[in-house]
Structures are given as C-alpha cells and as structure tokens.
CSV table of C-alpha atoms in Angstrom, one decimal:
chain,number,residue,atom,x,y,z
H,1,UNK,CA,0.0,0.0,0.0
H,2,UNK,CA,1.3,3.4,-1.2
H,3,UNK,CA,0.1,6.5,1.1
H,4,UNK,CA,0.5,9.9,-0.4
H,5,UNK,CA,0.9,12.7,2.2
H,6,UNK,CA,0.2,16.3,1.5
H,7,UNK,CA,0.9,18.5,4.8
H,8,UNK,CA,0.0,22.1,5.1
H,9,UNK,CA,0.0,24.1,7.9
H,10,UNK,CA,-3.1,26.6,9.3
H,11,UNK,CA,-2.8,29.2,11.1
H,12,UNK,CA,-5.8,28.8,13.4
H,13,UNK,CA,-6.1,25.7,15.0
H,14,UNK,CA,-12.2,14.1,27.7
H,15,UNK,CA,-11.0,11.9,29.7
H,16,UNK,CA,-13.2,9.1,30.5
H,17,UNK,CA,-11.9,5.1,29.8
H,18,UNK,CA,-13.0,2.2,30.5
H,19,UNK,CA,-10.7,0.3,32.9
H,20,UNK,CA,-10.3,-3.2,31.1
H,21,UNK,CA,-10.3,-6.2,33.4
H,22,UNK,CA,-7.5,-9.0,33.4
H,23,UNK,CA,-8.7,-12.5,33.0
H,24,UNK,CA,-7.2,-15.4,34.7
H,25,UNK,CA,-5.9,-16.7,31.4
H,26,UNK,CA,-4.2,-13.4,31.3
H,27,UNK,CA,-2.5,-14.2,34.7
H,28,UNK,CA,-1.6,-17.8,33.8
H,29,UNK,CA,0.3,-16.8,31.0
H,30,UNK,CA,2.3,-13.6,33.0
H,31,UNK,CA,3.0,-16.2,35.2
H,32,UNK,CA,4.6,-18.3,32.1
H,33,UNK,CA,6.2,-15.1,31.0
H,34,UNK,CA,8.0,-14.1,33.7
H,35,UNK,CA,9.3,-17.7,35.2
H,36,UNK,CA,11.2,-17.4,31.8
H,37,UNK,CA,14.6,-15.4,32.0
H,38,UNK,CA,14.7,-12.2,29.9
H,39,UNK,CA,17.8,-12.3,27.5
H,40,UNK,CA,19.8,-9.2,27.1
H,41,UNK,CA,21.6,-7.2,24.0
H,42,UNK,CA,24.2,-5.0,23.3
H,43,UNK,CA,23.3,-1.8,21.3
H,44,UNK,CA,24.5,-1.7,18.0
H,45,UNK,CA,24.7,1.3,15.5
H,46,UNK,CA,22.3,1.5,13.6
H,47,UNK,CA,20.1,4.6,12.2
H,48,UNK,CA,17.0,5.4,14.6
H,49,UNK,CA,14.6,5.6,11.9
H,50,UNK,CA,13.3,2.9,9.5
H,51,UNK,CA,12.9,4.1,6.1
H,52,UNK,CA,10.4,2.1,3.3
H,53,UNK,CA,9.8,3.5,-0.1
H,54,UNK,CA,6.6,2.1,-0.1
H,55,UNK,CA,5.7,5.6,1.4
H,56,UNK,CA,5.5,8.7,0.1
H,57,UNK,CA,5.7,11.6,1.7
H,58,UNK,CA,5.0,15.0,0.1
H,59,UNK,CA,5.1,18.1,2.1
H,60,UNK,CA,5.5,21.5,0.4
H,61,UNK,CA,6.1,24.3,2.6
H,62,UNK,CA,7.3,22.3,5.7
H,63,UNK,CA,10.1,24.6,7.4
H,64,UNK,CA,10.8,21.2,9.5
H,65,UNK,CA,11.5,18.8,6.4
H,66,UNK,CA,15.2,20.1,5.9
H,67,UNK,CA,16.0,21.0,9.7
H,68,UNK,CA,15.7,17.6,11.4
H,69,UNK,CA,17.8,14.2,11.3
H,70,UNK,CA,16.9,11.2,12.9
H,71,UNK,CA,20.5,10.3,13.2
H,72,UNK,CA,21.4,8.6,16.5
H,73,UNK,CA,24.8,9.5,17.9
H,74,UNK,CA,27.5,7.5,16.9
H,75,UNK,CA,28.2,4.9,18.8
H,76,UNK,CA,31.5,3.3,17.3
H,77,UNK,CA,33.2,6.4,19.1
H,78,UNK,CA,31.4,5.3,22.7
H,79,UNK,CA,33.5,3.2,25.2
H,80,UNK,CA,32.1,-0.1,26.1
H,81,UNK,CA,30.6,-0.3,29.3
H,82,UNK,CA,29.1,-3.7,31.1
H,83,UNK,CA,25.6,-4.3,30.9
H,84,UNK,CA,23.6,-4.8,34.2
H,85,UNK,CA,22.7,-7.9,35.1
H,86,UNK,CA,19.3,-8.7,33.7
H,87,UNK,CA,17.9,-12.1,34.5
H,88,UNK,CA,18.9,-15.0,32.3
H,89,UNK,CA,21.3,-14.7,29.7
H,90,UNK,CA,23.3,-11.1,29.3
H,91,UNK,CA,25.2,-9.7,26.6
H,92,UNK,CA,28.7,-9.3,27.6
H,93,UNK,CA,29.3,-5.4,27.1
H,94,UNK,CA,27.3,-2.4,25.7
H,95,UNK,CA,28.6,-0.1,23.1
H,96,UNK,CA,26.9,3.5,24.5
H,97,UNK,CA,27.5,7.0,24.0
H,98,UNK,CA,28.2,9.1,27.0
H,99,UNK,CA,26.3,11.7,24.6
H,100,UNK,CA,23.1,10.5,24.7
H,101,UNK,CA,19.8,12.2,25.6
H,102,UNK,CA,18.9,12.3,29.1
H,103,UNK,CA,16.5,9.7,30.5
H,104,UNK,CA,13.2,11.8,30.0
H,105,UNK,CA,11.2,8.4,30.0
H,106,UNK,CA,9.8,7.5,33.0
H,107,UNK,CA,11.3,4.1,33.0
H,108,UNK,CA,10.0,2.2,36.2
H,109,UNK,CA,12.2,-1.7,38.1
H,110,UNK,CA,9.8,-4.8,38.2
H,111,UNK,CA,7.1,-5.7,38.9
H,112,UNK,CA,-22.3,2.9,6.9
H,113,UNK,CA,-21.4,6.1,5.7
H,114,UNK,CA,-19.4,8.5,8.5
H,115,UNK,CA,-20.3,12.2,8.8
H,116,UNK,CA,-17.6,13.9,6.5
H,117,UNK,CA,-16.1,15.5,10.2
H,118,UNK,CA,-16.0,13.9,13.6
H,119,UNK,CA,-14.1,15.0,16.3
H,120,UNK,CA,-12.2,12.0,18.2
H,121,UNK,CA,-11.9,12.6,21.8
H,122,UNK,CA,-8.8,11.5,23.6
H,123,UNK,CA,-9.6,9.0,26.0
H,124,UNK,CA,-13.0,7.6,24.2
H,125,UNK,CA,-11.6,7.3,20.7
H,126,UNK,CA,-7.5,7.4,20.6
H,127,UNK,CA,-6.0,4.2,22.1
H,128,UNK,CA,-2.6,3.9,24.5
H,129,UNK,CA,0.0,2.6,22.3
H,130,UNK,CA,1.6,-0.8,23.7
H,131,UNK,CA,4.8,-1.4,21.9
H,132,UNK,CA,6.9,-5.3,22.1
H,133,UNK,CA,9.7,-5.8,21.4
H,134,UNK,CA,9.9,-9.4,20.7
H,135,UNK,CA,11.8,-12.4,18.2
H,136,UNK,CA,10.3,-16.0,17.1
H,137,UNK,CA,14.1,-16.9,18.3
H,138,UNK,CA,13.8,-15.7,21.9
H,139,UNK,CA,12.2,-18.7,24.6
H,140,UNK,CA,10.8,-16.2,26.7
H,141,UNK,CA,8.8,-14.3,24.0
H,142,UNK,CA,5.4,-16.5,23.2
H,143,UNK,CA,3.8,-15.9,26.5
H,144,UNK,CA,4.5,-12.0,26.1
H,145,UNK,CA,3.3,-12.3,22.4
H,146,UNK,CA,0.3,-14.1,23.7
H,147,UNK,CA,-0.5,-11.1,26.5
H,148,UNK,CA,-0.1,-9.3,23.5
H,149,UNK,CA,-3.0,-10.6,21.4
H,150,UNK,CA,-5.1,-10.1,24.9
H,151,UNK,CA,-4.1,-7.0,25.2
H,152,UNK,CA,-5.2,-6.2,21.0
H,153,UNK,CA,-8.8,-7.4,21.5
H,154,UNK,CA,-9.6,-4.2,23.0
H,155,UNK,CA,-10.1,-1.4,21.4
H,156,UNK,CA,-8.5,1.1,23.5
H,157,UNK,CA,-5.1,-0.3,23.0
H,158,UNK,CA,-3.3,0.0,20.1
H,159,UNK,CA,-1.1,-3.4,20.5
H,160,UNK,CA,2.0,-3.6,17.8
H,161,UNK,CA,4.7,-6.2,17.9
H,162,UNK,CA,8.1,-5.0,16.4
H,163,UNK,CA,10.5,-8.0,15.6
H,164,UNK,CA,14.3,-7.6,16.3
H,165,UNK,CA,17.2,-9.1,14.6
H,166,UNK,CA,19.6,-9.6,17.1
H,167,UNK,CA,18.7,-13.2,18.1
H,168,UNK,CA,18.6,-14.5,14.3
H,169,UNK,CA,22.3,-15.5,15.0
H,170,UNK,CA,20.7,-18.4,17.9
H,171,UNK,CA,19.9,-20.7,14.7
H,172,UNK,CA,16.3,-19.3,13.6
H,173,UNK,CA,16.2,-16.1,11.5
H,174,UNK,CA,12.8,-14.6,12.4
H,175,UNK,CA,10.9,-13.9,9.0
H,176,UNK,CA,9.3,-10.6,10.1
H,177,UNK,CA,12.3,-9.0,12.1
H,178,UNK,CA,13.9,-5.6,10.2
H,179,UNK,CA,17.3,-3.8,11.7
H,180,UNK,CA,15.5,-0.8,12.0
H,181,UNK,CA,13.0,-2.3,14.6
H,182,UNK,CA,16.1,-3.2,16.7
H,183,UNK,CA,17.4,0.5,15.8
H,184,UNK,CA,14.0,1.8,17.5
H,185,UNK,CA,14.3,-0.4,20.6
H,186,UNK,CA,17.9,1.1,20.8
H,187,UNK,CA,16.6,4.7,20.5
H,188,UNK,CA,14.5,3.8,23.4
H,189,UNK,CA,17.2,2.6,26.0
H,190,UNK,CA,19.3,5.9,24.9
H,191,UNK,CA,16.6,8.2,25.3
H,192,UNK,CA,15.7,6.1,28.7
H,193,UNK,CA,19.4,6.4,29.8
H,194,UNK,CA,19.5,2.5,29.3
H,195,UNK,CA,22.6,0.1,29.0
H,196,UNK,CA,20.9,-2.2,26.8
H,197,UNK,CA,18.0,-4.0,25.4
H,198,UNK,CA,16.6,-7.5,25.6
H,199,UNK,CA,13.2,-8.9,25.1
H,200,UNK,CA,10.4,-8.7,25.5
H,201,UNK,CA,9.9,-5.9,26.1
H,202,UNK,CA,7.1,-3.9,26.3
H,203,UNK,CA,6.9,-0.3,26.4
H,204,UNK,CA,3.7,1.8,27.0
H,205,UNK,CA,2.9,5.4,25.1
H,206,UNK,CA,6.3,5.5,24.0
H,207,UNK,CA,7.5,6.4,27.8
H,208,UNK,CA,6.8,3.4,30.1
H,209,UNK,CA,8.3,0.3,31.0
H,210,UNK,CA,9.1,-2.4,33.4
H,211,UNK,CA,11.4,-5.3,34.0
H,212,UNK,CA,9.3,-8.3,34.6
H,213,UNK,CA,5.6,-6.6,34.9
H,214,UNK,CA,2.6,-8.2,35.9
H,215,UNK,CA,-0.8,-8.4,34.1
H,216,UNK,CA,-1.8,-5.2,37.2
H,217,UNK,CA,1.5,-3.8,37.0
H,218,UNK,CA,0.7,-3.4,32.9
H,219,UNK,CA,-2.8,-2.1,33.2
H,220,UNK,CA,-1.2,0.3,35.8
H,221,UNK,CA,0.7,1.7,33.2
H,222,UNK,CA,-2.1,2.0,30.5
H,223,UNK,CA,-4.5,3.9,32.9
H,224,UNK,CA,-1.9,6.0,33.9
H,225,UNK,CA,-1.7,6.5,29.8
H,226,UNK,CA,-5.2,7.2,29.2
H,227,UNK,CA,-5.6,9.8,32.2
H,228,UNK,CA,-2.3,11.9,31.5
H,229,UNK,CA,-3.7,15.3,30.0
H,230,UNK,CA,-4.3,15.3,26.6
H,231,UNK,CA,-1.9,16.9,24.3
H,232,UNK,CA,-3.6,17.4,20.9
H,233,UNK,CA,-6.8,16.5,19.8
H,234,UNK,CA,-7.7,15.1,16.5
H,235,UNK,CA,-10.0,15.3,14.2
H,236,UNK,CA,-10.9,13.3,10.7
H,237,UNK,CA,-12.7,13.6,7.5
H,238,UNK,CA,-13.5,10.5,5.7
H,239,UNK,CA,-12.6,6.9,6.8
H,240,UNK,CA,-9.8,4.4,6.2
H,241,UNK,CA,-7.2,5.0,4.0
H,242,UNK,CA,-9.2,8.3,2.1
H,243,UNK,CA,-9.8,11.7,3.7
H,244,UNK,CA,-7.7,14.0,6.0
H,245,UNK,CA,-6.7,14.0,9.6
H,246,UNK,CA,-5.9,17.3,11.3
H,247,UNK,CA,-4.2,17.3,14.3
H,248,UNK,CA,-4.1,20.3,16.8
H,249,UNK,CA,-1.9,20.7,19.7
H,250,UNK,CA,-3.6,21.8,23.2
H,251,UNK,CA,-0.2,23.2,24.6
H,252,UNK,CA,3.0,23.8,24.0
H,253,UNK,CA,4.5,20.3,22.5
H,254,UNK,CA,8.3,21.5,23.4
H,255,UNK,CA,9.1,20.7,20.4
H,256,UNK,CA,9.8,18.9,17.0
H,257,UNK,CA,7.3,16.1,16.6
H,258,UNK,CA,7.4,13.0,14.2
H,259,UNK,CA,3.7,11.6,12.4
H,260,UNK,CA,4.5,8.1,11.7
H,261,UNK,CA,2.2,5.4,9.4
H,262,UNK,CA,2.9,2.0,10.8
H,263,UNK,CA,1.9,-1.0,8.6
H,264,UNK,CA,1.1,-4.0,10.5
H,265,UNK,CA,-0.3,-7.4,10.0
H,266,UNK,CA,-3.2,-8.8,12.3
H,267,UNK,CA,-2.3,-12.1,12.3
H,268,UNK,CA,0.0,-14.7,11.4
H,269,UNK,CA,1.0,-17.9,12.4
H,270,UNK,CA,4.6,-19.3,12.2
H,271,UNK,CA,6.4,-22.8,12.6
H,272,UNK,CA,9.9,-22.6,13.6
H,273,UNK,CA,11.8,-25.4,12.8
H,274,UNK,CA,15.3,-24.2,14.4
H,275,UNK,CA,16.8,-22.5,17.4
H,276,UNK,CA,15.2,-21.9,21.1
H,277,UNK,CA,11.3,-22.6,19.7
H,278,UNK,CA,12.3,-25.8,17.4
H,279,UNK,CA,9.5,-27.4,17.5
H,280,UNK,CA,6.9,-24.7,18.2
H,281,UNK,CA,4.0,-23.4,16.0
H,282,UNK,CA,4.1,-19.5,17.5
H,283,UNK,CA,1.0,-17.4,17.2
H,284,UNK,CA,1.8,-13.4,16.3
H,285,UNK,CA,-0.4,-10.6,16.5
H,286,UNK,CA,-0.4,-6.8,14.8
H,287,UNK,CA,3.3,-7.6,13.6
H,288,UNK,CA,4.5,-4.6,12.5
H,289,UNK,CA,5.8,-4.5,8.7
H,290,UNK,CA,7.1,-1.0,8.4
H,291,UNK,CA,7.5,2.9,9.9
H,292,UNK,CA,7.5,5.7,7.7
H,293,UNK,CA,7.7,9.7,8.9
H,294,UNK,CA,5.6,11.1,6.9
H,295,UNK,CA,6.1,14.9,8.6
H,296,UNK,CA,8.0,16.5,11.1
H,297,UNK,CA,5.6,18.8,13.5
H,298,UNK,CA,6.8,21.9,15.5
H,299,UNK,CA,3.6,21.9,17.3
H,300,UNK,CA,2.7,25.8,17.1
H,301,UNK,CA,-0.5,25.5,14.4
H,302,UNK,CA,-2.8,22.9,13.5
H,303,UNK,CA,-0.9,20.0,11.1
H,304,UNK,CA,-3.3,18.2,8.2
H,305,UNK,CA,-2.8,15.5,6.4
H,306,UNK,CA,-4.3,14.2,3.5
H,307,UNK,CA,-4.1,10.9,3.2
H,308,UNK,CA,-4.9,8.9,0.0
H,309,UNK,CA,-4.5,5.3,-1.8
H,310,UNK,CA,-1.4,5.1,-3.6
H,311,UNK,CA,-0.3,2.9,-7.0
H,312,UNK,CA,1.1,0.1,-5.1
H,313,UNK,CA,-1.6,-0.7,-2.8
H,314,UNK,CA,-1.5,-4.8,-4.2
H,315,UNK,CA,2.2,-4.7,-3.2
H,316,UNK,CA,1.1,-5.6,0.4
H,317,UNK,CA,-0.9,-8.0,1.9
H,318,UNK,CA,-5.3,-7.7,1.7
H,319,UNK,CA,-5.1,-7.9,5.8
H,320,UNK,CA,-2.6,-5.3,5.8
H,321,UNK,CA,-3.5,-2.8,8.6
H,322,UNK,CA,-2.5,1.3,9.1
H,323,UNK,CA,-2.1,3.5,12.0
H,324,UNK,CA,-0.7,6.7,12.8
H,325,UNK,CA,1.8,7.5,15.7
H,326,UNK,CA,2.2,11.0,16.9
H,327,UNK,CA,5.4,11.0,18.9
H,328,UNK,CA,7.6,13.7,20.3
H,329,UNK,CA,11.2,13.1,19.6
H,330,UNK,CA,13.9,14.4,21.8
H,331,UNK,CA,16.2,16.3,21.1
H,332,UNK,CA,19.1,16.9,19.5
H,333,UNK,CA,19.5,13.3,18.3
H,334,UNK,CA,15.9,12.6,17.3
H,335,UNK,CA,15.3,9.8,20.0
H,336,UNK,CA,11.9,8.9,20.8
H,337,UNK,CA,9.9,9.9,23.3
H,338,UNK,CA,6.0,10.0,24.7
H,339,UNK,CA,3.6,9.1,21.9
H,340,UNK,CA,0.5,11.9,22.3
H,341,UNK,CA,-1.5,10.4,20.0
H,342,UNK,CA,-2.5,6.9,17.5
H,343,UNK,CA,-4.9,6.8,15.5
H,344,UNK,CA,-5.9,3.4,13.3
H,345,UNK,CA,-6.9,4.5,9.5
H,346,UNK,CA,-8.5,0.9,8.9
C-alpha cells in the first residue's frame, strides 16, 4: 500500500476510559512469561529511523523537512561499558554514548457512511499505544506475544509487535524482524538512559516500561496513559485509507514532533523449525511491517494531512492494517519519546 501525504500548515487551530479487566488466562500466561529469563543485547549502530519507499511523503512548505535528522549518535566512538545484570542470559558489554539524551522516559524496576467530520476525543476514541519488542528466536517471547494478542482485542489499545534481529544468530532467523525495529528499541534505552535492550519488552505510550511486569502492574501503566492530560486532539474527515486528519496541539508540544504510518499485520501464524522454539507453532499478532515519517511537526498551528491510496496498494498483503503514531522526539539526536497520540486508519 502506497500513502500519499500532502501537509499544510493553518494558522488557526475528555478523559473518560474504560478500565479493562485482566482475565485469569491473562495471569496464567504472565506467570509463564516471567518464570522465563529475559535475555539481554548490546546496542548496536544502527540509524534510529526505518525508512520504506513504499511511502511517500509530500510536504511543500514544511520549514521542519530540511531542519531535522533522525541520526542517533554514533556509537563506534562510545566506550564499552558492562551491561547490568538482567535475568537469564546477558550480553557481555554495551557499546553506548556518553552523549546521549537524558532519561526523559519515566522508565520504572519490576514488577455505513461517517459524517464527512468527527471529532475523536482523547480517551473515548485514541488508544494507548503498547509497543513489544519481541523475536520468534527468543524462549521467553510466546507468552508475552500471547499477552499481546489479549491486550489487541480491546479497542483502546493499540497493541503492535516490532520484531528484532539480534537473536537470528541463535539458529532461527525470524521472518518478520527488520534492523530498524532493533534501531527503535535502541533509540528507546538511549533516550531512557538504558545500557541495553533485551526482550520482550514492552513499552507503554512511548515512555513506560518495566522489568518483569505483571498483568496489574501493565494495566497500571495504561490507565496511567489514558488519564495523562491530553496533548492534541484530533480530528478526521473521511474513513480508512481516504480523507484528511488534522491534528491540533492543546499546549505547548516543546518541540519537533514526528507523524509516523505504521503498517502491520493482524495475524500470522509461524512454525519454527530451528533454534530456542524448534519445534513450536508461534501465534503473532499486529506484527509490524514498516514505519515511515511522513512529517516532522513543530507543534505551534494545527498540522493536516491528507491521506490517500497510492499505486502500489497490491504490493502488500489484503489484511494489511495502518495506524498513525504521533510521537515527540527528543532532542538533539531525534530519539523517541512520549507518543500523544495513534490513530488506526483501517
């Protein structure tokens, strides 16, 4: 699927959730996840941005477009420092920069036919983003892949599943893992002050995490999600993949701010036939296929998009699925930080 994006700037520009329950099946399997040892990863250096041509982006007359790189320090010129000692198996060192962001993630220890407008209000209609970080050769990751799926039933949570490279070495290469999904789990732990990166992991609205969490300790840090303030508010014309989105901020955003399309697939099921899983037939849900920035926001005026079906559209999958992130990015290196918004096109 090709998305064109045309971006112009204007000059003029709710908090109520349901609290989803946890099931006991959703116990059960924290309790399988976390009687498995997390495995640990040196960072690597690799850009902090993935890039697919699949995407177009057009945005004339953006005074961001030209000002901004996503470039992550370099890291070849960082000593080598040991990584803490994570449960299980740990990478021996980490290459990290002493130049990276400060930790501004609050990283916490264990445990028919629409109207042509509608407003979307924050906590009724925009779901808390639940990022995990996960690889078909890592043991510990099929009960976390399986919370997961749980966690994607409900509509308030925007669950996506980004699949790292850096266990393919183990004997399995995992079909659906990209370097530039380990590059973003990297760009976490540097904007998080981090010494390294291991899976799962899952990390809530782009600013949350935990070592070991619980199936409470992770609807802790969704509610606390849904009832932070609301940033920006959005509003859409059309549905799906035709129409435009406008996006408005509510305060001062401090800042450049990246609007990603994420393509993902709902469902997929894979046998591995080598490495930790041999053996195993492992379920994944909303596997994440690509990131693309389509613009780069200062926040002062109202953005809109325009969003329309490309040429390619047969080059991916029927089932494919499309969301938007709207992330703030810290600065200067472009790490990400909190997510203020997603919004699911189809």
């Amino acid at each position: 699927m090709k998305i064109a994006v045309m971006k112009q700037t204007r000059q003029n520009q709710g908090l109520k959730a349901a609290r989803q329950g946890v099931s006991a099946a959703a116990a059960v399997l924290a309790l399988l996840l976390w009687a498995t040892p997390l495995t640990a990863q040196p960072l690597s250096d690799m850009p902090a941005d993935g890039s697919d041509d699949s995407i177009a982006a057009e945005t004339p007359g953006n005074p961001l477009s030209d000002g901004f790189s996503n470039d992550l320090p370099a890291a070849d010129h960082a000593p080598v420092i040991s990584a803490p000692d994570y449960p299980g198996r740990t990478a021996p060192g980490v290459a990290f920069s002493e130049r990276a962001a400060p930790a501004f993630n609050s990283f916490s220890g264990a445990d028919g036919q629409t109207p042509a407008v509608r407003a979307m209000p924050q906590a009724a209609a925009l779901p808390v983003v639940v990022e995990l970080f996960t690889s078909q050769g890592c043991s510990s990751c099929p009960p976390a892949e399986a919370m997961l799926a749980m966690m994607a039933q409900d509509p308030q949570i925007l669950a996506l599943a980004y699949h790292v490279d850096y266990w393919d070495y183990l004997g399995w290469a995992d079909i659906f893992a990209r370097p530039e999904f380990t590059a973003r789990q990297e760009a976490y732990a540097r904007a998080a002050g981090e010494r390294s990166i291991y899976t799962p992991q899952m990390i809530v609205a782009g600013r949350d995490t935990a070592l070991a969490p619980g199936p409470a300790q992770m609807m802790g840090l969704i509610d606390a999600a849904r009832y932070r303030p609301a940033m920006v508010t959005v509003q859409r014309e059309g549905d799906g993949l035709n129409g435009a989105i406008e996006i408005t901020p509510l305060s001062d955003l401090g800042g450049r701010v990246d609007v990603s399309m994420v393509r993902y697939l709902p469902e997929r099921e894979v046998e591995v036939t080598a490495g930790e899983n041999r053996g195993r037939v492992v379920t994944h849900v909303n596997i994440v296929q690509s990131v693309e920035t389509l613009a780069a926001w200062d926040g002062t005026a109202p953005l809109r998009l325009t969003i329309r079906p490309g040429e390619s559209a047969s080059d991916q999958p029927p089932d494919t699925r499309h969301a938007l992130l709207v992330q703030q990015m810290l600065m200067p290196y472009g790490l990400p930080g909190p997510i203020l918004a997603a919004i699911r096109l189809d």
